[in-house]
Every structure is written in C-alpha cells, then in structure tokens.
CSV table of N, CA and C and ligand atoms in Angstrom, one decimal:
chain,number,residue,atom,x,y,z
Z,1,MET,N,17.2,5.1,-6.7
Z,1,MET,CA,15.9,4.4,-6.5
Z,1,MET,C,14.7,5.1,-7.4
Z,2,GLN,N,14.1,4.2,-8.0
Z,2,GLN,CA,12.9,4.7,-8.7
Z,2,GLN,C,11.5,4.2,-8.2
Z,3,ILE,N,10.5,5.0,-8.3
Z,3,ILE,CA,9.2,4.5,-7.9
Z,3,ILE,C,8.3,4.4,-9.2
Z,4,ALA,N,7.8,3.2,-9.5
Z,4,ALA,CA,7.1,3.2,-10.8
Z,4,ALA,C,5.8,2.3,-10.6
Z,5,LEU,N,4.9,2.6,-11.5
Z,5,LEU,CA,3.8,1.8,-11.5
Z,5,LEU,C,4.0,0.3,-11.8
Z,6,LEU,N,3.5,-0.8,-11.1
Z,6,LEU,CA,3.7,-2.1,-11.5
Z,6,LEU,C,3.4,-2.4,-12.9
Z,7,CYS,N,2.4,-1.8,-13.3
Z,7,CYS,CA,2.0,-2.0,-14.8
Z,7,CYS,C,3.1,-1.6,-15.8
Z,8,ASP,N,4.0,-0.7,-15.4
Z,8,ASP,CA,5.1,-0.3,-16.3
Z,8,ASP,C,6.4,-1.3,-16.1
Z,9,VAL,N,6.4,-1.8,-14.9
Z,9,VAL,CA,7.5,-2.8,-14.6
Z,9,VAL,C,7.1,-4.1,-14.2
Z,10,PRO,N,6.2,-4.8,-15.0
Z,10,PRO,CA,5.5,-6.0,-14.5
Z,10,PRO,C,6.4,-7.2,-14.3
Z,11,ARG,N,7.7,-7.1,-14.7
Z,11,ARG,CA,8.8,-8.2,-14.2
Z,11,ARG,C,8.8,-8.2,-12.7
Z,12,PHE,N,8.4,-7.1,-11.9
Z,12,PHE,CA,8.5,-7.3,-10.4
Z,12,PHE,C,7.3,-8.0,-9.8
Z,13,LEU,N,6.4,-8.4,-10.6
Z,13,LEU,CA,5.1,-8.8,-10.0
Z,13,LEU,C,5.4,-10.1,-9.2
Z,14,PRO,N,6.1,-11.1,-9.6
Z,14,PRO,CA,6.4,-12.3,-8.8
Z,14,PRO,C,6.9,-12.0,-7.5
Z,15,ALA,N,8.1,-11.0,-7.5
Z,15,ALA,CA,8.7,-10.7,-6.3
Z,15,ALA,C,7.7,-9.9,-5.3
Z,16,VAL,N,6.8,-9.0,-5.9
Z,16,VAL,CA,5.8,-8.3,-5.1
Z,16,VAL,C,4.8,-9.3,-4.5
Z,17,ALA,N,4.4,-10.4,-5.3
Z,17,ALA,CA,3.5,-11.3,-4.8
Z,17,ALA,C,4.1,-12.0,-3.6
Z,18,GLN,N,5.4,-12.5,-3.8
Z,18,GLN,CA,6.1,-13.2,-2.7
Z,18,GLN,C,6.1,-12.3,-1.4
Z,19,ALA,N,6.5,-11.1,-1.6
Z,19,ALA,CA,6.6,-10.2,-0.4
Z,19,ALA,C,5.2,-10.2,0.4
Z,20,VAL,N,4.2,-9.6,-0.4
Z,20,VAL,CA,2.9,-9.4,0.3
Z,20,VAL,C,2.3,-10.6,0.9
Z,21,HIS,N,2.5,-11.7,0.2
Z,21,HIS,CA,1.9,-13.0,0.7
Z,21,HIS,C,2.6,-13.3,2.0
Z,22,GLU,N,4.0,-13.3,2.1
Z,22,GLU,CA,4.6,-13.5,3.4
Z,22,GLU,C,4.3,-12.6,4.4
Z,23,THR,N,4.1,-11.3,4.1
Z,23,THR,CA,4.0,-10.3,5.1
Z,23,THR,C,2.5,-10.2,5.6
Z,24,PHE,N,1.5,-10.2,4.7
Z,24,PHE,CA,0.3,-9.8,5.0
Z,24,PHE,C,-0.8,-11.0,5.0
Z,25,TRP,N,-0.6,-12.0,4.1
Z,25,TRP,CA,-1.6,-12.8,3.8
Z,25,TRP,C,-1.4,-14.3,4.2
Z,26,LEU,N,-0.2,-14.5,5.1
Z,26,LEU,CA,-0.1,-15.9,5.5
Z,26,LEU,C,-0.9,-16.5,6.4
Z,27,THR,N,-1.7,-15.5,7.2
Z,27,THR,CA,-2.6,-16.0,8.2
Z,27,THR,C,-3.9,-16.5,7.6
Z,28,ASP,N,-4.2,-16.2,6.2
Z,28,ASP,CA,-5.3,-16.7,5.5
Z,28,ASP,C,-5.1,-18.1,4.9
Z,29,PRO,N,-5.8,-19.2,5.5
Z,29,PRO,CA,-5.5,-20.5,5.1
Z,29,PRO,C,-5.6,-20.7,3.5
Z,30,GLU,N,-6.4,-19.8,2.9
Z,30,GLU,CA,-6.6,-19.9,1.5
Z,30,GLU,C,-5.5,-19.3,0.7
Z,31,ALA,N,-4.7,-18.6,1.4
Z,31,ALA,CA,-3.6,-17.8,0.6
Z,31,ALA,C,-2.6,-18.6,0.0
Z,32,SER,N,-2.1,-18.2,-1.1
Z,32,SER,CA,-0.8,-18.8,-1.8
Z,32,SER,C,-0.2,-17.6,-2.5
Z,33,VAL,N,1.0,-18.0,-3.0
Z,33,VAL,CA,1.7,-17.0,-3.8
Z,33,VAL,C,1.0,-16.8,-5.1
Z,34,GLU,N,0.3,-17.9,-5.6
Z,34,GLU,CA,-0.3,-17.7,-6.9
Z,34,GLU,C,-1.4,-16.9,-6.8
Z,35,ARG,N,-2.3,-17.1,-5.7
Z,35,ARG,CA,-3.4,-16.2,-5.4
Z,35,ARG,C,-2.9,-14.6,-5.3
Z,36,ALA,N,-1.8,-14.4,-4.7
Z,36,ALA,CA,-1.1,-13.1,-4.6
Z,36,ALA,C,-0.9,-12.7,-5.9
Z,37,GLU,N,-0.3,-13.5,-6.8
Z,37,GLU,CA,-0.1,-12.9,-8.2
Z,37,GLU,C,-1.3,-12.6,-8.9
Z,38,MET,N,-2.3,-13.4,-8.6
Z,38,MET,CA,-3.7,-13.1,-9.3
Z,38,MET,C,-4.2,-11.7,-8.8
Z,39,ARG,N,-4.2,-11.6,-7.5
Z,39,ARG,CA,-4.7,-10.2,-7.0
Z,39,ARG,C,-3.9,-9.0,-7.6
Z,40,LEU,N,-2.7,-9.2,-7.5
Z,40,LEU,CA,-1.8,-8.1,-8.1
Z,40,LEU,C,-2.0,-7.9,-9.6
Z,41,SER,N,-2.3,-8.9,-10.2
Z,41,SER,CA,-2.4,-8.8,-11.8
Z,41,SER,C,-3.8,-8.0,-12.0
Z,42,GLN,N,-4.5,-7.8,-11.0
Z,42,GLN,CA,-5.8,-7.0,-11.2
Z,42,GLN,C,-5.5,-5.5,-10.8
Z,43,ARG,N,-4.2,-5.4,-10.3
Z,43,ARG,CA,-3.9,-3.9,-10.0
Z,43,ARG,C,-2.9,-3.3,-11.1
Z,44,LEU,N,-2.8,-3.8,-12.2
Z,44,LEU,CA,-1.9,-3.4,-13.4
Z,44,LEU,C,-2.5,-2.2,-14.1
Z,45,ASN,N,-2.9,-1.3,-13.3
Z,45,ASN,CA,-3.5,0.1,-13.8
Z,45,ASN,C,-2.7,1.3,-13.6
Z,46,ALA,N,-2.8,2.1,-14.6
Z,46,ALA,CA,-2.1,3.5,-14.5
Z,46,ALA,C,-3.1,4.6,-14.2
Z,47,ASN,N,-4.3,4.5,-14.8
Z,47,ASN,CA,-5.3,5.6,-14.9
Z,47,ASN,C,-6.6,5.3,-14.1
Z,48,SER,N,-6.5,4.3,-13.3
Z,48,SER,CA,-7.7,4.1,-12.5
Z,48,SER,C,-7.3,3.1,-11.3
Z,49,LEU,N,-8.2,3.1,-10.4
Z,49,LEU,CA,-7.9,2.2,-9.1
Z,49,LEU,C,-8.3,0.7,-9.5
Z,50,PRO,N,-7.8,-0.3,-9.1
Z,50,PRO,CA,-6.6,-0.3,-8.1
Z,50,PRO,C,-5.4,-0.3,-8.8
Z,51,PHE,N,-4.2,0.3,-8.1
Z,51,PHE,CA,-3.0,0.3,-8.8
Z,51,PHE,C,-1.9,-0.1,-7.7
Z,52,THR,N,-0.8,-0.6,-8.1
Z,52,THR,CA,0.3,-0.9,-7.2
Z,52,THR,C,1.6,-0.2,-7.7
Z,53,LEU,N,2.4,0.4,-6.7
Z,53,LEU,CA,3.7,1.0,-7.1
Z,53,LEU,C,4.8,0.2,-6.6
Z,54,VAL,N,6.0,0.2,-7.1
Z,54,VAL,CA,7.1,-0.5,-6.7
Z,54,VAL,C,8.2,0.4,-6.6
Z,55,ALA,N,9.0,0.4,-5.5
Z,55,ALA,CA,10.3,1.1,-5.4
Z,55,ALA,C,11.4,0.0,-5.8
Z,56,HIS,N,12.3,0.4,-6.8
Z,56,HIS,CA,13.2,-0.5,-7.3
Z,56,HIS,C,14.6,0.2,-7.5
Z,57,ASP,N,15.6,-0.6,-7.4
Z,57,ASP,CA,17.0,0.0,-7.7
Z,57,ASP,C,17.9,-1.1,-8.4
Z,58,HIS,N,18.4,-0.8,-9.4
Z,58,HIS,CA,19.4,-1.8,-10.2
Z,58,HIS,C,18.7,-3.2,-10.2
Z,59,GLY,N,17.4,-3.2,-10.6
Z,59,GLY,CA,16.8,-4.6,-10.8
Z,59,GLY,C,16.2,-5.2,-9.5
Z,60,ALA,N,16.5,-4.7,-8.4
Z,60,ALA,CA,15.9,-5.2,-7.2
Z,60,ALA,C,14.7,-4.4,-6.6
Z,61,LEU,N,13.9,-5.3,-6.1
Z,61,LEU,CA,12.7,-4.8,-5.5
Z,61,LEU,C,13.0,-4.3,-4.1
Z,62,LEU,N,12.7,-3.0,-3.8
Z,62,LEU,CA,12.9,-2.4,-2.4
Z,62,LEU,C,11.7,-2.3,-1.7
Z,63,GLY,N,10.6,-2.1,-2.4
Z,63,GLY,CA,9.3,-1.8,-1.6
Z,63,GLY,C,8.2,-1.7,-2.5
Z,64,THR,N,7.0,-1.7,-1.9
Z,64,THR,CA,5.8,-1.7,-2.7
Z,64,THR,C,4.6,-1.1,-1.9
Z,65,GLY,N,3.6,-0.7,-2.5
Z,65,GLY,CA,2.4,-0.1,-1.9
Z,65,GLY,C,1.2,-0.1,-2.9
Z,66,SER,N,0.0,-0.3,-2.6
Z,66,SER,CA,-1.2,-0.3,-3.4
Z,66,SER,C,-2.2,0.6,-3.1
Z,67,VAL,N,-3.0,1.0,-3.9
Z,67,VAL,CA,-4.4,1.6,-3.5
Z,67,VAL,C,-5.4,0.8,-4.1
Z,68,VAL,N,-6.4,0.5,-3.3
Z,68,VAL,CA,-7.3,-0.5,-3.8
Z,68,VAL,C,-8.7,0.2,-3.5
Z,69,VAL,N,-9.7,-0.5,-4.0
Z,69,VAL,CA,-11.1,0.1,-3.8
Z,69,VAL,C,-11.8,-0.8,-2.8
Z,70,ASN,N,-12.5,-0.2,-1.9
Z,70,ASN,CA,-13.5,-1.0,-1.1
Z,70,ASN,C,-14.8,-0.5,-1.1
Z,71,GLU,N,-15.8,-1.3,-1.6
Z,71,GLU,CA,-17.2,-0.7,-1.5
Z,71,GLU,C,-17.8,-1.1,-0.2
Z,72,VAL,N,-18.3,-0.1,0.5
Z,72,VAL,CA,-18.9,-0.4,1.8
Z,72,VAL,C,-20.5,-0.7,1.2
Z,73,SER,N,-21.0,-1.9,1.5
Z,73,SER,CA,-22.1,-2.3,0.9
Z,73,SER,C,-23.4,-1.5,1.6
Z,74,GLU,N,-23.2,-1.3,2.9
Z,74,GLU,CA,-24.4,-0.7,3.6
Z,74,GLU,C,-25.0,0.7,3.0
Z,75,ASP,N,-23.9,1.4,2.7
Z,75,ASP,CA,-24.3,2.9,2.2
Z,75,ASP,C,-23.7,3.1,0.9
Z,76,THR,N,-23.3,2.1,0.2
Z,76,THR,CA,-22.7,2.2,-1.1
Z,76,THR,C,-21.6,3.2,-1.3
Z,77,VAL,N,-20.9,3.6,-0.2
Z,77,VAL,CA,-19.9,4.5,-0.2
Z,77,VAL,C,-18.7,3.8,-0.8
Z,78,GLN,N,-18.0,4.4,-1.8
Z,78,GLN,CA,-16.8,3.8,-2.3
Z,78,GLN,C,-15.6,4.5,-1.7
Z,79,SER,N,-14.7,3.7,-1.2
Z,79,SER,CA,-13.6,4.3,-0.5
Z,79,SER,C,-12.2,3.7,-1.2
Z,80,ALA,N,-11.2,4.6,-1.2
Z,80,ALA,CA,-9.8,4.2,-1.5
Z,80,ALA,C,-9.1,3.9,-0.5
Z,81,TRP,N,-8.4,2.7,-0.6
Z,81,TRP,CA,-7.5,2.3,0.7
Z,81,TRP,C,-6.2,2.1,0.4
Z,82,LEU,N,-5.2,2.6,1.2
Z,82,LEU,CA,-3.7,2.4,1.0
Z,82,LEU,C,-3.7,0.9,1.7
Z,83,SER,N,-2.9,0.0,0.8
Z,83,SER,CA,-2.8,-1.3,1.2
Z,83,SER,C,-1.4,-1.9,0.8
Z,84,GLY,N,-1.0,-2.9,1.6
Z,84,GLY,CA,0.2,-3.7,1.2
Z,84,GLY,C,1.5,-2.9,1.1
Z,85,VAL,N,1.5,-1.9,2.1
Z,85,VAL,CA,2.9,-1.2,2.1
Z,85,VAL,C,3.9,-2.0,2.7
Z,86,TRP,N,5.0,-2.2,2.0
Z,86,TRP,CA,6.1,-3.1,2.5
Z,86,TRP,C,7.3,-2.6,1.9
Z,87,VAL,N,8.4,-2.7,2.8
Z,87,VAL,CA,9.9,-2.3,2.4
Z,87,VAL,C,10.6,-3.6,2.7
Z,88,ASP,N,11.6,-3.9,1.8
Z,88,ASP,CA,12.5,-5.0,2.1
Z,88,ASP,C,13.3,-4.7,3.5
Z,89,GLU,N,13.3,-5.7,4.4
Z,89,GLU,CA,13.9,-5.6,5.7
Z,89,GLU,C,15.4,-4.9,5.7
Z,90,SER,N,16.0,-5.2,4.7
Z,90,SER,CA,17.5,-4.8,4.8
Z,90,SER,C,17.5,-3.3,4.3
Z,91,HIS,N,16.5,-2.7,3.9
Z,91,HIS,CA,16.4,-1.4,3.4
Z,91,HIS,C,15.5,-0.4,4.2
Z,92,ARG,N,15.0,-1.0,5.4
Z,92,ARG,CA,14.1,-0.2,6.2
Z,92,ARG,C,14.9,1.0,6.8
Z,93,GLY,N,14.2,2.0,7.3
Z,93,GLY,CA,14.7,3.1,8.0
Z,93,GLY,C,15.5,4.1,7.1
Z,94,LYS,N,15.3,4.0,5.8
Z,94,LYS,CA,16.0,4.9,4.9
Z,94,LYS,C,15.1,5.8,4.1
Z,95,GLY,N,13.8,5.7,4.5
Z,95,GLY,CA,12.8,6.8,3.8
Z,95,GLY,C,12.2,6.2,2.6
Z,96,ILE,N,12.3,4.9,2.4
Z,96,ILE,CA,11.6,4.3,1.2
Z,96,ILE,C,10.2,4.1,1.6
Z,97,GLY,N,9.7,3.5,2.8
Z,97,GLY,CA,8.4,3.5,3.0
Z,97,GLY,C,7.6,4.8,3.0
Z,98,THR,N,8.3,5.9,3.5
Z,98,THR,CA,7.8,7.2,3.5
Z,98,THR,C,7.5,7.5,1.9
Z,99,ALA,N,8.5,7.3,1.1
Z,99,ALA,CA,8.5,7.7,-0.3
Z,99,ALA,C,7.3,6.9,-1.0
Z,100,VAL,N,7.1,5.6,-0.7
Z,100,VAL,CA,6.2,4.8,-1.2
Z,100,VAL,C,4.8,5.3,-1.0
Z,101,VAL,N,4.6,5.6,0.3
Z,101,VAL,CA,3.3,6.0,0.8
Z,101,VAL,C,2.9,7.4,0.1
Z,102,ASP,N,3.8,8.3,0.2
Z,102,ASP,CA,3.5,9.6,-0.5
Z,102,ASP,C,3.3,9.4,-1.9
Z,103,ALA,N,4.1,8.6,-2.7
Z,103,ALA,CA,3.8,8.3,-4.1
Z,103,ALA,C,2.4,7.6,-4.4
Z,104,CYS,N,2.0,6.8,-3.4
Z,104,CYS,CA,0.6,6.3,-3.6
Z,104,CYS,C,-0.4,7.4,-3.4
Z,105,CYS,N,-0.2,8.2,-2.4
Z,105,CYS,CA,-1.0,9.3,-2.1
Z,105,CYS,C,-1.1,10.2,-3.3
Z,106,GLU,N,0.0,10.7,-3.9
Z,106,GLU,CA,0.0,11.5,-5.0
Z,106,GLU,C,-0.7,11.0,-6.2
Z,107,HIS,N,-0.4,9.7,-6.5
Z,107,HIS,CA,-1.1,9.2,-7.7
Z,107,HIS,C,-2.6,9.0,-7.4
Z,108,ALA,N,-3.0,8.7,-6.3
Z,108,ALA,CA,-4.4,8.6,-6.0
Z,108,ALA,C,-5.1,10.0,-6.1
Z,109,ARG,N,-4.2,11.0,-5.7
Z,109,ARG,CA,-4.9,12.4,-5.7
Z,109,ARG,C,-5.0,12.8,-7.3
Z,110,ARG,N,-4.0,12.4,-8.1
Z,110,ARG,CA,-4.1,12.7,-9.4
Z,110,ARG,C,-5.3,12.2,-10.1
Z,111,LEU,N,-5.6,10.9,-9.6
Z,111,LEU,CA,-6.7,10.3,-10.2
Z,111,LEU,C,-8.2,10.8,-9.6
Z,112,GLY,N,-8.0,11.7,-8.7
Z,112,GLY,CA,-9.2,12.3,-8.3
Z,112,GLY,C,-9.7,11.9,-6.8
Z,113,GLU,N,-9.0,11.1,-6.2
Z,113,GLU,CA,-9.4,10.7,-4.9
Z,113,GLU,C,-9.3,11.8,-3.9
Z,114,PRO,N,-10.4,12.2,-3.2
Z,114,PRO,CA,-10.2,13.2,-2.0
Z,114,PRO,C,-9.4,12.8,-0.8
Z,115,SER,N,-9.4,11.4,-0.6
Z,115,SER,CA,-8.7,11.1,0.7
Z,115,SER,C,-8.4,9.5,0.6
Z,116,LEU,N,-7.6,9.1,1.4
Z,116,LEU,CA,-7.3,7.6,1.5
Z,116,LEU,C,-7.5,7.2,2.9
Z,117,LEU,N,-7.9,5.8,3.0
Z,117,LEU,CA,-8.1,5.3,4.3
Z,117,LEU,C,-7.0,4.0,4.4
Z,118,LEU,N,-6.7,3.6,5.7
Z,118,LEU,CA,-5.8,2.4,5.7
Z,118,LEU,C,-6.2,1.8,7.0
Z,119,MET,N,-5.8,0.4,7.1
Z,119,MET,CA,-6.0,-0.3,8.4
Z,119,MET,C,-4.6,-0.6,8.8
Z,120,THR,N,-4.3,-0.4,10.1
Z,120,THR,CA,-3.1,-0.9,10.7
Z,120,THR,C,-3.2,-1.4,12.1
Z,121,ALA,N,-2.3,-2.3,12.4
Z,121,ALA,CA,-2.3,-2.7,13.9
Z,121,ALA,C,-0.9,-2.1,14.6
Z,122,ASP,N,0.2,-2.3,13.7
Z,122,ASP,CA,1.4,-2.0,14.3
Z,122,ASP,C,2.1,-0.8,13.9
Z,123,GLU,N,1.6,-0.1,12.9
Z,123,GLU,CA,2.4,1.0,12.3
Z,123,GLU,C,1.6,2.3,12.5
Z,124,ARG,N,0.6,2.4,13.6
Z,124,ARG,CA,-0.1,3.6,13.7
Z,124,ARG,C,0.8,4.8,13.9
Z,125,GLU,N,1.8,4.8,14.6
Z,125,GLU,CA,2.7,6.0,14.9
Z,125,GLU,C,3.5,6.3,13.6
Z,126,PHE,N,4.0,5.4,12.8
Z,126,PHE,CA,4.5,5.7,11.5
Z,126,PHE,C,3.6,6.5,10.7
Z,127,TYR,N,2.4,6.2,10.6
Z,127,TYR,CA,1.4,7.0,9.9
Z,127,TYR,C,1.0,8.3,10.5
Z,128,GLU,N,0.8,8.3,11.8
Z,128,GLU,CA,0.5,9.5,12.5
Z,128,GLU,C,1.5,10.6,12.2
Z,129,ARG,N,2.8,10.1,12.1
Z,129,ARG,CA,3.9,11.2,11.9
Z,129,ARG,C,3.9,11.6,10.5
Z,130,ARG,N,2.9,11.1,9.7
Z,130,ARG,CA,3.0,11.4,8.3
Z,130,ARG,C,1.6,12.0,7.9
Z,131,GLY,N,0.9,12.4,8.9
Z,131,GLY,CA,-0.4,13.1,8.7
Z,131,GLY,C,-1.6,12.4,8.6
Z,132,TRP,N,-1.5,11.0,8.9
Z,132,TRP,CA,-2.7,10.3,9.0
Z,132,TRP,C,-3.4,10.4,10.3
Z,133,THR,N,-4.6,10.4,10.3
Z,133,THR,CA,-5.5,10.4,11.7
Z,133,THR,C,-6.3,9.2,11.8
Z,134,VAL,N,-6.4,8.7,13.1
Z,134,VAL,CA,-7.3,7.6,13.4
Z,134,VAL,C,-8.7,8.2,13.4
Z,135,ILE,N,-9.6,7.4,12.6
Z,135,ILE,CA,-11.0,7.6,12.6
Z,135,ILE,C,-11.8,6.6,13.2
Z,136,ASP,N,-11.3,5.4,13.4
Z,136,ASP,CA,-12.1,4.4,14.0
Z,136,ASP,C,-11.1,3.4,14.6
Z,137,ALA,N,-11.6,2.8,15.8
Z,137,ALA,CA,-10.8,1.8,16.4
Z,137,ALA,C,-11.6,0.4,16.2
Z,138,LEU,N,-10.8,-0.5,15.8
Z,138,LEU,CA,-11.4,-1.9,15.6
Z,138,LEU,C,-10.8,-2.6,16.8
Z,139,ALA,N,-10.8,-4.0,16.7
Z,139,ALA,CA,-10.3,-4.8,17.6
Z,139,ALA,C,-8.8,-4.3,18.0
Z,140,ALA,N,-8.5,-4.0,19.3
Z,140,ALA,CA,-7.2,-3.5,19.6
Z,140,ALA,C,-6.1,-4.4,19.2
Z,141,PRO,N,-5.0,-4.0,18.7
Z,141,PRO,CA,-4.8,-2.5,18.4
Z,141,PRO,C,-4.9,-2.0,17.1
Z,142,THR,N,-5.9,-2.6,16.3
Z,142,THR,CA,-6.1,-2.3,15.0
Z,142,THR,C,-6.9,-0.9,14.8
Z,143,VAL,N,-6.5,-0.1,14.0
Z,143,VAL,CA,-7.2,1.2,13.8
Z,143,VAL,C,-7.4,1.4,12.2
Z,144,VAL,N,-8.4,2.2,11.9
Z,144,VAL,CA,-8.7,2.7,10.6
Z,144,VAL,C,-8.1,4.2,10.7
Z,145,MET,N,-7.3,4.6,9.7
Z,145,MET,CA,-6.7,5.9,9.5
Z,145,MET,C,-7.0,6.5,8.3
Z,146,LYS,N,-7.1,7.8,8.3
Z,146,LYS,CA,-7.5,8.7,6.9
Z,146,LYS,C,-6.4,9.7,6.8
Z,147,ARG,N,-6.2,10.0,5.4
Z,147,ARG,CA,-5.4,11.2,5.2
Z,147,ARG,C,-6.0,11.9,4.1
Z,148,SER,N,-6.3,13.3,4.2
Z,148,SER,CA,-7.0,14.0,3.1
Z,148,SER,C,-5.8,14.2,2.0
Z,149,LEU,N,-6.2,14.0,0.6
Z,149,LEU,CA,-5.4,14.4,-0.4
Z,149,LEU,C,-5.5,15.7,-1.1
Z,150,ARG,N,-6.3,16.6,-0.5
Z,150,ARG,CA,-6.7,17.9,-1.1
Z,150,ARG,C,-5.5,18.5,-1.5
Z,151,THR,N,-4.3,18.5,-0.6
Z,151,THR,CA,-3.1,19.1,-1.0
Z,151,THR,C,-2.1,18.2,-1.5
Z,152,PRO,N,-1.3,18.5,-2.3
Z,152,PRO,CA,-0.3,17.5,-2.7
Z,152,PRO,C,0.6,17.1,-1.6
Z,153,SER,N,1.2,15.8,-1.7
Z,153,SER,CA,2.0,15.3,-0.6
Z,153,SER,C,3.3,16.0,-0.6
V,201,COA,C1,6.4,0.3,7.8
V,201,COA,C2,7.3,0.1,6.8
V,201,COA,C3,6.8,0.0,5.3
V,201,COA,C4,8.3,1.3,6.9
V,201,COA,O1,9.2,1.4,5.9
V,201,COA,P1,10.5,2.2,6.1
V,201,COA,O2,11.2,2.2,4.7
V,201,COA,O3,11.4,1.6,7.1
V,201,COA,O4,10.1,3.6,6.3
V,201,COA,P2,10.9,5.0,6.6
V,201,COA,O5,12.4,4.7,6.4
V,201,COA,O6,10.3,6.0,5.7
V,201,COA,O7,10.5,5.3,8.1
V,201,COA,C5,10.7,4.3,9.2
V,201,COA,C6,10.7,5.0,10.5
V,201,COA,O8,11.3,4.0,11.4
V,201,COA,C7,12.7,4.4,11.8
V,201,COA,N1,13.7,3.5,11.5
V,201,COA,C8,14.8,3.6,11.9
V,201,COA,N2,15.6,2.6,11.6
V,201,COA,C9,14.8,1.6,11.2
V,201,COA,C10,14.7,0.3,10.7
V,201,COA,N3,16.0,-0.4,10.7
V,201,COA,N4,13.7,-0.4,10.3
V,201,COA,C11,12.5,0.3,10.3
V,201,COA,N5,12.3,1.5,10.8
V,201,COA,C12,13.4,2.2,11.2
V,201,COA,C13,12.8,5.5,10.7
V,201,COA,O9,13.7,6.5,11.3
V,201,COA,C14,11.4,6.1,10.6
V,201,COA,O10,11.1,6.9,11.8
V,201,COA,P3,10.0,8.1,11.8
V,201,COA,O11,8.7,7.5,11.6
V,201,COA,O12,10.3,8.7,13.2
V,201,COA,O13,10.5,8.9,10.6
V,201,COA,C15,8.3,-1.1,6.8
V,201,COA,O14,8.8,-1.2,8.3
V,201,COA,C16,7.6,-2.4,6.7
V,201,COA,O15,7.7,-2.9,5.5
V,201,COA,N6,7.0,-3.2,7.6
V,201,COA,C17,6.4,-4.5,7.4
V,201,COA,C18,5.1,-4.3,6.9
V,201,COA,C19,4.2,-3.4,7.5
V,201,COA,O16,4.0,-3.4,8.6
V,201,COA,N7,3.6,-2.5,6.6
V,201,COA,C20,2.6,-1.6,7.1
V,201,COA,C21,1.2,-2.1,7.0
V,201,COA,S1,0.0,-0.8,7.6
C-alpha cells in the first residue's frame, strides 16, 4: 500500500469523490458527486492547505483523508481540520485508517500547522486511542477533537 497526495495521483479523484459523497455528504440535499469532485479539485495541493491524501494499492483506492482550512469569522482564527477520513469497508481493521490519519498529521506538521481539529460523532474512541482530545461538545454525540502536531506522528 502507498499513501500519496491526491495531486500526485489525480486519477483517483472520481473514486474519492464517490466515496466521500456517499459517506459524508449524502444528507446535504445540494450534494452530488459532481460537487464532491469540484470540492476535491480544490484540494490538489502539495505545499499548502487544503490537501487530500489517498491510500492505494495495485490501482485500487483503499482510503482517503483531507486537511482543510476553516476560518472562524468571529475572531479570525484560522484552523486546520482533519476531514473526510474514509477506508473502503472491505479493508477496515487493517491499520489503513490509522496510517491515513498519521500521514495527514505529518504532512500538516511539515507545512507548519501546530495542531489539527476534527469533528466526529461516531469515531470518538478511534481518535482518543490515537492521541486526540475532546475540546468541545456539540449536539450529542458530536464532538470537536484536537491533536498537537508539535512532535512527529
Ligand atoms: C474510521 C475508519 C476510517 C477507520 O479505518 P480503519 O482502516 O478500519 O482503521 P484502523 O484499522 O486503523 O483501526 C480501526 C479500529 O477498529 C478495529 N477493527 C477491527 N476490525 C474492524 C473492522 N472490520 N472494521 C473497522 N474496524 C475494525 C481495529 O482493531 C481498530 O481498533 P483500535 O482503535 O483499538 O486500534 C473507517 O472505519 C471508516 O472509513 N469509517 C467510515 C467513515 C468514518 O466514520 N470516518 C471518520 C469520520 S470522523
């Protein structure tokens, strides 16, 4: 398995768009695979945020994850968020999700980000076991979690 920047393997963009659309964006009535492709095409960066990573093997997409920027307007704080972490169902439980999260953290750290945030409803324990801490509770069970990037993953 390899983990690569989507900008280096753009042939995976349609498959990533299909996966994240079906997994995360279906509840949005405006969502479509085309919109997902458009959002992902804005993440074809290597040296700046936002970026997307893909885990692949022998031409098959195994997983993905992104780091995106969210500007909090009230205090103009700019934060980097881990987003759209997904592993193909038939490949879960083999460490691919952990590897994708670690690779996203490591690349964001190299780009100078001091920490990452994420929002999750179902995977709180998955992230807690990987060093993330809950910093805010939203409508249960959704929480905001944070991981420092001061030391390498
Ligand atoms: C969350 C997700 C990315 C994890 O990917 P993964 O490749 O299964 O992750 P890993 O193999 O590194 O770790 C999975 C954990 O579940 C356990 N597990 C075992 N069998 C498993 C299976 N068949 N499926 C999922 N997890 C399994 C693993 O042992 C591991 O436990 P641990 O936390 O005690 O180490 C994946 O389940 C997924 O894509 N879920 C749907 C999308 C989603 O919810 N994303 C997160 C949004 S915040």
